[in-house]
Structure formats: C-alpha cells, structure tokens
JSON list of C-alpha atoms in Angstrom, two decimals:
[
{"chain": "B", "resi": 1, "resn": "MET", "atom": "CA", "xyz": [99.33, 77.51, 111.08]},
{"chain": "B", "resi": 2, "resn": "ALA", "atom": "CA", "xyz": [101.89, 76.25, 108.57]},
{"chain": "B", "resi": 3, "resn": "ARG", "atom": "CA", "xyz": [104.92, 78.39, 107.91]},
{"chain": "B", "resi": 4, "resn": "GLU", "atom": "CA", "xyz": [105.30, 79.76, 104.39]},
{"chain": "B", "resi": 5, "resn": "LEU", "atom": "CA", "xyz": [108.53, 78.50, 102.84]},
{"chain": "B", "resi": 6, "resn": "TRP", "atom": "CA", "xyz": [110.48, 80.14, 100.04]},
{"chain": "B", "resi": 7, "resn": "ASP", "atom": "CA", "xyz": [113.39, 78.88, 97.96]},
{"chain": "B", "resi": 8, "resn": "ALA", "atom": "CA", "xyz": [116.65, 80.78, 98.50]},
{"chain": "B", "resi": 9, "resn": "TYR", "atom": "CA", "xyz": [118.36, 82.39, 95.49]},
{"chain": "B", "resi": 10, "resn": "ASP", "atom": "CA", "xyz": [121.52, 84.34, 94.83]},
{"chain": "B", "resi": 11, "resn": "ARG", "atom": "CA", "xyz": [121.52, 87.77, 93.18]},
{"chain": "B", "resi": 12, "resn": "GLU", "atom": "CA", "xyz": [121.59, 86.20, 89.71]},
{"chain": "B", "resi": 13, "resn": "GLY", "atom": "CA", "xyz": [118.50, 84.11, 90.45]},
{"chain": "B", "resi": 14, "resn": "SER", "atom": "CA", "xyz": [120.29, 80.79, 90.84]},
{"chain": "B", "resi": 15, "resn": "PRO", "atom": "CA", "xyz": [118.86, 78.47, 93.52]},
{"chain": "B", "resi": 16, "resn": "LEU", "atom": "CA", "xyz": [121.00, 78.08, 96.63]},
{"chain": "B", "resi": 17, "resn": "GLY", "atom": "CA", "xyz": [119.48, 74.78, 97.75]},
{"chain": "B", "resi": 18, "resn": "PHE", "atom": "CA", "xyz": [117.97, 75.78, 101.09]},
{"chain": "B", "resi": 19, "resn": "ASP", "atom": "CA", "xyz": [114.67, 77.12, 102.38]},
{"chain": "B", "resi": 20, "resn": "LEU", "atom": "CA", "xyz": [113.72, 80.49, 103.75]},
{"chain": "B", "resi": 21, "resn": "VAL", "atom": "CA", "xyz": [110.84, 81.06, 106.16]},
{"chain": "B", "resi": 22, "resn": "ARG", "atom": "CA", "xyz": [108.52, 84.03, 105.68]},
{"chain": "B", "resi": 23, "resn": "GLY", "atom": "CA", "xyz": [109.00, 86.50, 108.51]},
{"chain": "B", "resi": 24, "resn": "GLU", "atom": "CA", "xyz": [112.52, 85.36, 109.37]},
{"chain": "B", "resi": 25, "resn": "PRO", "atom": "CA", "xyz": [115.48, 87.53, 108.31]},
{"chain": "B", "resi": 26, "resn": "LEU", "atom": "CA", "xyz": [117.17, 86.51, 105.08]},
{"chain": "B", "resi": 27, "resn": "PRO", "atom": "CA", "xyz": [120.91, 85.83, 105.30]},
{"chain": "B", "resi": 28, "resn": "GLU", "atom": "CA", "xyz": [123.15, 88.44, 103.69]},
{"chain": "B", "resi": 29, "resn": "GLY", "atom": "CA", "xyz": [123.36, 87.97, 99.90]},
{"chain": "B", "resi": 30, "resn": "VAL", "atom": "CA", "xyz": [120.26, 85.76, 99.79]},
{"chain": "B", "resi": 31, "resn": "TYR", "atom": "CA", "xyz": [117.16, 86.68, 97.79]},
{"chain": "B", "resi": 32, "resn": "HIS", "atom": "CA", "xyz": [113.66, 85.36, 97.37]},
{"chain": "B", "resi": 33, "resn": "LEU", "atom": "CA", "xyz": [111.35, 85.64, 94.38]},
{"chain": "B", "resi": 34, "resn": "VAL", "atom": "CA", "xyz": [108.34, 87.94, 94.21]},
{"chain": "B", "resi": 35, "resn": "VAL", "atom": "CA", "xyz": [105.84, 88.29, 91.38]},
{"chain": "B", "resi": 36, "resn": "GLU", "atom": "CA", "xyz": [103.66, 91.18, 90.28]},
{"chain": "B", "resi": 37, "resn": "VAL", "atom": "CA", "xyz": [100.84, 90.97, 87.75]},
{"chain": "B", "resi": 38, "resn": "LEU", "atom": "CA", "xyz": [99.28, 93.97, 86.06]},
{"chain": "B", "resi": 39, "resn": "SER", "atom": "CA", "xyz": [95.82, 92.70, 85.05]},
{"chain": "B", "resi": 40, "resn": "VAL", "atom": "CA", "xyz": [94.16, 94.52, 82.17]},
{"chain": "B", "resi": 41, "resn": "THR", "atom": "CA", "xyz": [90.66, 94.01, 80.80]},
{"chain": "B", "resi": 42, "resn": "HIS", "atom": "CA", "xyz": [90.10, 93.47, 77.09]},
{"chain": "B", "resi": 43, "resn": "ASP", "atom": "CA", "xyz": [88.89, 97.07, 76.88]},
{"chain": "B", "resi": 44, "resn": "GLY", "atom": "CA", "xyz": [92.05, 98.50, 78.51]},
{"chain": "B", "resi": 45, "resn": "ARG", "atom": "CA", "xyz": [91.15, 98.95, 82.18]},
{"chain": "B", "resi": 46, "resn": "VAL", "atom": "CA", "xyz": [93.71, 98.07, 84.87]},
{"chain": "B", "resi": 47, "resn": "LEU", "atom": "CA", "xyz": [92.63, 96.10, 87.95]},
{"chain": "B", "resi": 48, "resn": "ILE", "atom": "CA", "xyz": [93.87, 97.60, 91.20]},
{"chain": "B", "resi": 49, "resn": "THR", "atom": "CA", "xyz": [93.19, 96.25, 94.67]},
{"chain": "B", "resi": 50, "resn": "ARG", "atom": "CA", "xyz": [93.23, 97.87, 98.08]},
{"chain": "B", "resi": 51, "resn": "ARG", "atom": "CA", "xyz": [95.36, 96.23, 100.74]},
{"chain": "B", "resi": 52, "resn": "HIS", "atom": "CA", "xyz": [93.78, 95.01, 103.96]},
{"chain": "B", "resi": 53, "resn": "PRO", "atom": "CA", "xyz": [94.29, 97.63, 106.71]},
{"chain": "B", "resi": 54, "resn": "ASP", "atom": "CA", "xyz": [96.19, 95.13, 108.91]},
{"chain": "B", "resi": 55, "resn": "LYS", "atom": "CA", "xyz": [98.89, 94.52, 106.27]},
{"chain": "B", "resi": 56, "resn": "ALA", "atom": "CA", "xyz": [101.98, 96.59, 105.54]},
{"chain": "B", "resi": 57, "resn": "TRP", "atom": "CA", "xyz": [100.88, 99.58, 103.44]},
{"chain": "B", "resi": 58, "resn": "GLY", "atom": "CA", "xyz": [97.39, 98.91, 104.80]},
{"chain": "B", "resi": 59, "resn": "GLY", "atom": "CA", "xyz": [94.61, 100.70, 102.95]},
{"chain": "B", "resi": 60, "resn": "CYS", "atom": "CA", "xyz": [96.84, 101.55, 99.99]},
{"chain": "B", "resi": 61, "resn": "TRP", "atom": "CA", "xyz": [96.20, 100.48, 96.41]},
{"chain": "B", "resi": 62, "resn": "GLU", "atom": "CA", "xyz": [98.37, 98.22, 94.26]},
{"chain": "B", "resi": 63, "resn": "TYR", "atom": "CA", "xyz": [98.16, 95.61, 91.58]},
{"chain": "B", "resi": 64, "resn": "THR", "atom": "CA", "xyz": [98.44, 91.89, 92.27]},
{"chain": "B", "resi": 65, "resn": "GLY", "atom": "CA", "xyz": [101.66, 90.53, 93.72]},
{"chain": "B", "resi": 66, "resn": "GLY", "atom": "CA", "xyz": [103.24, 88.28, 96.27]},
{"chain": "B", "resi": 67, "resn": "SER", "atom": "CA", "xyz": [106.00, 85.88, 97.17]},
{"chain": "B", "resi": 68, "resn": "VAL", "atom": "CA", "xyz": [106.80, 82.81, 95.13]},
{"chain": "B", "resi": 69, "resn": "VAL", "atom": "CA", "xyz": [106.55, 79.83, 97.49]},
{"chain": "B", "resi": 70, "resn": "LYS", "atom": "CA", "xyz": [108.90, 76.86, 97.74]},
{"chain": "B", "resi": 71, "resn": "GLY", "atom": "CA", "xyz": [108.89, 74.72, 94.61]},
{"chain": "B", "resi": 72, "resn": "GLU", "atom": "CA", "xyz": [107.13, 77.27, 92.40]},
{"chain": "B", "resi": 73, "resn": "THR", "atom": "CA", "xyz": [108.45, 79.01, 89.32]},
{"chain": "B", "resi": 74, "resn": "PRO", "atom": "CA", "xyz": [107.72, 82.72, 88.90]},
{"chain": "B", "resi": 75, "resn": "VAL", "atom": "CA", "xyz": [105.02, 81.88, 86.34]},
{"chain": "B", "resi": 76, "resn": "GLN", "atom": "CA", "xyz": [103.35, 79.41, 88.73]},
{"chain": "B", "resi": 77, "resn": "GLY", "atom": "CA", "xyz": [103.57, 81.98, 91.52]},
{"chain": "B", "resi": 78, "resn": "ALA", "atom": "CA", "xyz": [102.01, 84.67, 89.32]},
{"chain": "B", "resi": 79, "resn": "LEU", "atom": "CA", "xyz": [99.11, 82.39, 88.33]},
{"chain": "B", "resi": 80, "resn": "ARG", "atom": "CA", "xyz": [98.53, 81.41, 91.99]},
{"chain": "B", "resi": 81, "resn": "GLU", "atom": "CA", "xyz": [98.72, 84.97, 93.35]},
{"chain": "B", "resi": 82, "resn": "LEU", "atom": "CA", "xyz": [96.34, 86.21, 90.65]},
{"chain": "B", "resi": 83, "resn": "ARG", "atom": "CA", "xyz": [93.85, 83.43, 91.44]},
{"chain": "B", "resi": 84, "resn": "GLU", "atom": "CA", "xyz": [94.13, 83.84, 95.23]},
{"chain": "B", "resi": 85, "resn": "GLU", "atom": "CA", "xyz": [93.98, 87.65, 95.39]},
{"chain": "B", "resi": 86, "resn": "THR", "atom": "CA", "xyz": [91.50, 88.36, 92.59]},
{"chain": "B", "resi": 87, "resn": "GLY", "atom": "CA", "xyz": [89.80, 85.11, 91.57]},
{"chain": "B", "resi": 88, "resn": "ILE", "atom": "CA", "xyz": [91.10, 85.58, 88.00]},
{"chain": "B", "resi": 89, "resn": "ILE", "atom": "CA", "xyz": [92.16, 82.32, 86.38]},
{"chain": "B", "resi": 90, "resn": "VAL", "atom": "CA", "xyz": [94.37, 82.44, 83.31]},
{"chain": "B", "resi": 91, "resn": "SER", "atom": "CA", "xyz": [96.88, 80.12, 81.69]},
{"chain": "B", "resi": 92, "resn": "THR", "atom": "CA", "xyz": [100.63, 80.31, 81.37]},
{"chain": "B", "resi": 93, "resn": "GLN", "atom": "CA", "xyz": [100.44, 81.59, 77.79]},
{"chain": "B", "resi": 94, "resn": "ASP", "atom": "CA", "xyz": [98.28, 84.53, 78.96]},
{"chain": "B", "resi": 95, "resn": "LEU", "atom": "CA", "xyz": [101.17, 85.96, 81.00]},
{"chain": "B", "resi": 96, "resn": "HIS", "atom": "CA", "xyz": [103.32, 88.54, 79.20]},
{"chain": "B", "resi": 97, "resn": "PRO", "atom": "CA", "xyz": [106.70, 88.97, 80.94]},
{"chain": "B", "resi": 98, "resn": "VAL", "atom": "CA", "xyz": [107.67, 92.61, 81.50]},
{"chain": "B", "resi": 99, "resn": "TYR", "atom": "CA", "xyz": [110.88, 92.57, 83.55]},
{"chain": "B", "resi": 100, "resn": "VAL", "atom": "CA", "xyz": [113.02, 90.86, 86.16]},
{"chain": "B", "resi": 101, "resn": "ASP", "atom": "CA", "xyz": [114.43, 93.33, 88.69]},
{"chain": "B", "resi": 102, "resn": "VAL", "atom": "CA", "xyz": [116.76, 92.71, 91.64]},
{"chain": "B", "resi": 103, "resn": "TRP", "atom": "CA", "xyz": [116.02, 94.77, 94.75]},
{"chain": "B", "resi": 104, "resn": "PRO", "atom": "CA", "xyz": [118.66, 94.65, 97.49]},
{"chain": "B", "resi": 105, "resn": "ARG", "atom": "CA", "xyz": [117.74, 94.55, 101.14]},
{"chain": "B", "resi": 106, "resn": "MET", "atom": "CA", "xyz": [116.27, 97.89, 102.20]},
{"chain": "B", "resi": 107, "resn": "LYS", "atom": "CA", "xyz": [114.85, 99.30, 105.40]},
{"chain": "B", "resi": 108, "resn": "GLY", "atom": "CA", "xyz": [112.13, 96.88, 106.50]},
{"chain": "B", "resi": 109, "resn": "MET", "atom": "CA", "xyz": [112.26, 94.85, 103.29]},
{"chain": "B", "resi": 110, "resn": "ASP", "atom": "CA", "xyz": [113.96, 91.63, 102.23]},
{"chain": "B", "resi": 111, "resn": "ALA", "atom": "CA", "xyz": [116.27, 91.29, 99.25]},
{"chain": "B", "resi": 112, "resn": "ASP", "atom": "CA", "xyz": [113.94, 90.34, 96.42]},
{"chain": "B", "resi": 113, "resn": "ILE", "atom": "CA", "xyz": [114.01, 89.42, 92.76]},
{"chain": "B", "resi": 114, "resn": "TYR", "atom": "CA", "xyz": [110.82, 90.72, 91.14]},
{"chain": "B", "resi": 115, "resn": "HIS", "atom": "CA", "xyz": [109.28, 89.01, 88.13]},
{"chain": "B", "resi": 116, "resn": "SER", "atom": "CA", "xyz": [106.62, 91.20, 86.53]},
{"chain": "B", "resi": 117, "resn": "PHE", "atom": "CA", "xyz": [103.89, 90.20, 84.11]},
{"chain": "B", "resi": 118, "resn": "VAL", "atom": "CA", "xyz": [100.92, 91.70, 82.28]},
{"chain": "B", "resi": 119, "resn": "VAL", "atom": "CA", "xyz": [97.80, 89.63, 81.72]},
{"chain": "B", "resi": 120, "resn": "PHE", "atom": "CA", "xyz": [94.74, 90.52, 79.64]},
{"chain": "B", "resi": 121, "resn": "PHE", "atom": "CA", "xyz": [91.39, 89.15, 80.74]},
{"chain": "B", "resi": 122, "resn": "ASP", "atom": "CA", "xyz": [87.71, 89.43, 79.89]},
{"chain": "B", "resi": 123, "resn": "PRO", "atom": "CA", "xyz": [85.79, 90.62, 82.99]},
{"chain": "B", "resi": 124, "resn": "SER", "atom": "CA", "xyz": [82.58, 89.13, 81.56]},
{"chain": "B", "resi": 125, "resn": "GLU", "atom": "CA", "xyz": [84.22, 85.70, 81.78]},
{"chain": "B", "resi": 126, "resn": "GLN", "atom": "CA", "xyz": [85.89, 86.16, 85.19]},
{"chain": "B", "resi": 127, "resn": "THR", "atom": "CA", "xyz": [84.47, 86.94, 88.61]},
{"chain": "B", "resi": 128, "resn": "ILE", "atom": "CA", "xyz": [86.72, 89.23, 90.60]},
{"chain": "B", "resi": 129, "resn": "ARG", "atom": "CA", "xyz": [86.90, 87.80, 94.12]},
{"chain": "B", "resi": 130, "resn": "LEU", "atom": "CA", "xyz": [88.89, 89.49, 96.87]},
{"chain": "B", "resi": 131, "resn": "GLN", "atom": "CA", "xyz": [91.06, 87.41, 99.20]},
{"chain": "B", "resi": 132, "resn": "GLU", "atom": "CA", "xyz": [90.05, 87.72, 102.84]},
{"chain": "B", "resi": 133, "resn": "GLY", "atom": "CA", "xyz": [92.84, 89.22, 104.92]},
{"chain": "B", "resi": 134, "resn": "GLU", "atom": "CA", "xyz": [94.68, 90.45, 101.80]},
{"chain": "B", "resi": 135, "resn": "THR", "atom": "CA", "xyz": [92.43, 92.76, 99.80]},
{"chain": "B", "resi": 136, "resn": "VAL", "atom": "CA", "xyz": [89.34, 94.77, 100.74]},
{"chain": "B", "resi": 137, "resn": "ASP", "atom": "CA", "xyz": [88.31, 96.57, 97.55]},
{"chain": "B", "resi": 138, "resn": "TYR", "atom": "CA", "xyz": [89.06, 96.80, 93.85]},
{"chain": "B", "resi": 139, "resn": "ASP", "atom": "CA", "xyz": [88.64, 99.16, 90.95]},
{"chain": "B", "resi": 140, "resn": "LEU", "atom": "CA", "xyz": [89.11, 99.04, 87.19]},
{"chain": "B", "resi": 141, "resn": "LEU", "atom": "CA", "xyz": [90.77, 102.15, 85.78]},
{"chain": "B", "resi": 142, "resn": "PRO", "atom": "CA", "xyz": [91.48, 103.05, 82.15]},
{"chain": "B", "resi": 143, "resn": "TYR", "atom": "CA", "xyz": [95.25, 102.72, 81.63]},
{"chain": "B", "resi": 144, "resn": "GLU", "atom": "CA", "xyz": [95.91, 106.48, 81.44]},
{"chain": "B", "resi": 145, "resn": "ASP", "atom": "CA", "xyz": [93.81, 107.05, 84.60]},
{"chain": "B", "resi": 146, "resn": "PHE", "atom": "CA", "xyz": [95.71, 104.23, 86.31]},
{"chain": "B", "resi": 147, "resn": "LYS", "atom": "CA", "xyz": [99.02, 105.93, 85.50]},
{"chain": "B", "resi": 148, "resn": "ARG", "atom": "CA", "xyz": [97.76, 109.17, 87.09]},
{"chain": "B", "resi": 149, "resn": "PHE", "atom": "CA", "xyz": [96.32, 107.36, 90.15]},
{"chain": "B", "resi": 150, "resn": "LEU", "atom": "CA", "xyz": [99.61, 105.50, 90.60]},
{"chain": "B", "resi": 151, "resn": "MET", "atom": "CA", "xyz": [101.25, 108.85, 91.42]},
{"chain": "B", "resi": 152, "resn": "GLU", "atom": "CA", "xyz": [99.00, 109.46, 94.43]},
{"chain": "B", "resi": 153, "resn": "ASP", "atom": "CA", "xyz": [100.06, 108.76, 98.01]},
{"chain": "B", "resi": 154, "resn": "ARG", "atom": "CA", "xyz": [97.26, 106.19, 98.19]},
{"chain": "B", "resi": 155, "resn": "PHE", "atom": "CA", "xyz": [99.29, 103.82, 95.98]},
{"chain": "B", "resi": 156, "resn": "VAL", "atom": "CA", "xyz": [101.99, 101.54, 97.43]},
{"chain": "B", "resi": 157, "resn": "ASP", "atom": "CA", "xyz": [105.18, 103.50, 96.86]},
{"chain": "B", "resi": 158, "resn": "VAL", "atom": "CA", "xyz": [107.55, 100.64, 96.02]},
{"chain": "B", "resi": 159, "resn": "VAL", "atom": "CA", "xyz": [105.09, 99.25, 93.45]},
{"chain": "B", "resi": 160, "resn": "ARG", "atom": "CA", "xyz": [104.92, 102.74, 91.93]},
{"chain": "B", "resi": 161, "resn": "VAL", "atom": "CA", "xyz": [108.72, 102.95, 91.71]},
{"chain": "B", "resi": 162, "resn": "ARG", "atom": "CA", "xyz": [109.00, 99.60, 89.90]},
{"chain": "B", "resi": 163, "resn": "PHE", "atom": "CA", "xyz": [106.19, 100.50, 87.49]},
{"chain": "B", "resi": 164, "resn": "LEU", "atom": "CA", "xyz": [107.78, 103.85, 86.67]},
{"chain": "B", "resi": 165, "resn": "ASP", "atom": "CA", "xyz": [111.20, 102.22, 86.20]},
{"chain": "B", "resi": 166, "resn": "TYR", "atom": "CA", "xyz": [109.66, 99.98, 83.52]},
{"chain": "B", "resi": 167, "resn": "GLN", "atom": "CA", "xyz": [106.79, 102.16, 82.28]},
{"chain": "B", "resi": 168, "resn": "THR", "atom": "CA", "xyz": [108.18, 102.14, 78.73]},
{"chain": "B", "resi": 169, "resn": "ASP", "atom": "CA", "xyz": [107.90, 98.33, 78.71]},
{"chain": "B", "resi": 170, "resn": "PHE", "atom": "CA", "xyz": [104.36, 98.40, 80.10]},
{"chain": "B", "resi": 171, "resn": "ASP", "atom": "CA", "xyz": [103.38, 101.05, 77.54]},
{"chain": "B", "resi": 172, "resn": "ARG", "atom": "CA", "xyz": [104.86, 98.96, 74.72]},
{"chain": "B", "resi": 173, "resn": "ILE", "atom": "CA", "xyz": [102.92, 95.85, 75.76]},
{"chain": "B", "resi": 174, "resn": "MET", "atom": "CA", "xyz": [99.69, 97.86, 76.02]},
{"chain": "B", "resi": 175, "resn": "THR", "atom": "CA", "xyz": [100.25, 99.46, 72.60]},
{"chain": "B", "resi": 176, "resn": "GLU", "atom": "CA", "xyz": [101.05, 96.13, 70.95]},
{"chain": "B", "resi": 177, "resn": "HIS", "atom": "CA", "xyz": [98.01, 94.46, 72.48]},
{"chain": "B", "resi": 178, "resn": "PHE", "atom": "CA", "xyz": [95.54, 97.21, 71.57]},
{"chain": "B", "resi": 179, "resn": "LYS", "atom": "CA", "xyz": [96.73, 98.09, 68.05]}
]
C-alpha cells in the first residue's frame, strides 16, 4: 500500500519544502494541513457521519474532515475529502471559508493547521455515499439539533472544541445563507 504524503508547513502556513509521511512523527515546529467541511442541506440540516469503529474516536460522530495530501491546496483537499467520505461533489465556489486555526502538537496528535469550510448542497441532487473503512453511518440534523448533539460524548471532542471556538462564524454563515 502506498504511503500517504503530506507537505510540511511552518506555524504560519508557509511550505517548508519537504514531505511528511502519515503515521510518522512530525519534527518539532512542523505542521501539516487538515480540512473540515460542515455540509448543510438547502433546508438547513447538517450532515454528520459516524467514524468506523477501527479508527481513532471509533464509533463517534463528526462532520467531514481529513488531511490535505502532498500537492493539494486546502480547497482541493476539502473537495476531495467531501467526495471520498460522503459522495458529495461540489465546486470550489461552493466552499465558504470559516477559519484557519493552528493547533500545536498535543497528546497523541500532530501539530496541525485546520482550514474549515461550510458547503450548502441539495440532497435531492446528491447521493450520500459512505467511505468504506472511514464512515459507517450518517444523519442529517437541523442546525439547532446539531449544535445540541455536538455537546454529547458521542461527538468527537476535538471537532466539538473547534466548532465551539468558531460557533459565531458558523452561525453568521448560516444566518446569511438562510435570510
């Protein structure tokens, strides 16, 4: 099986010119890019997926996310992750940036730079398809129900923390879209 390669970045998001290998420790002061996409239907329901039991945080719920691979931009990574994990295909202009957040190395986690997006989609025009080995179930929750569900232990805790840190931005995007 081919190794997944990532581009190395400094804390400011500038490329360092060398590759990282998924699963190998990152050198001190080196970051890799991760994307997260909050997918919302045209009638205001949020798509959440349940992680495969064999993955970290197995059986917990989250919204779409994953590592940006070598040569990709965050936007390209977001489009790919969304397509791979959910089957949803959208274009670059459908992605609404929410935040960029730097997370230092923590217990069991790499140092990451998160790029977050919201995308609105029409479920009658998309077929939600789960990625084998990644996701095992999905649900569509009205936004206010999603925000309550997010607080449960069944939701990936670090995803919850980032959402709550930027909830005002998510709320603003939702309000602007649905006014």
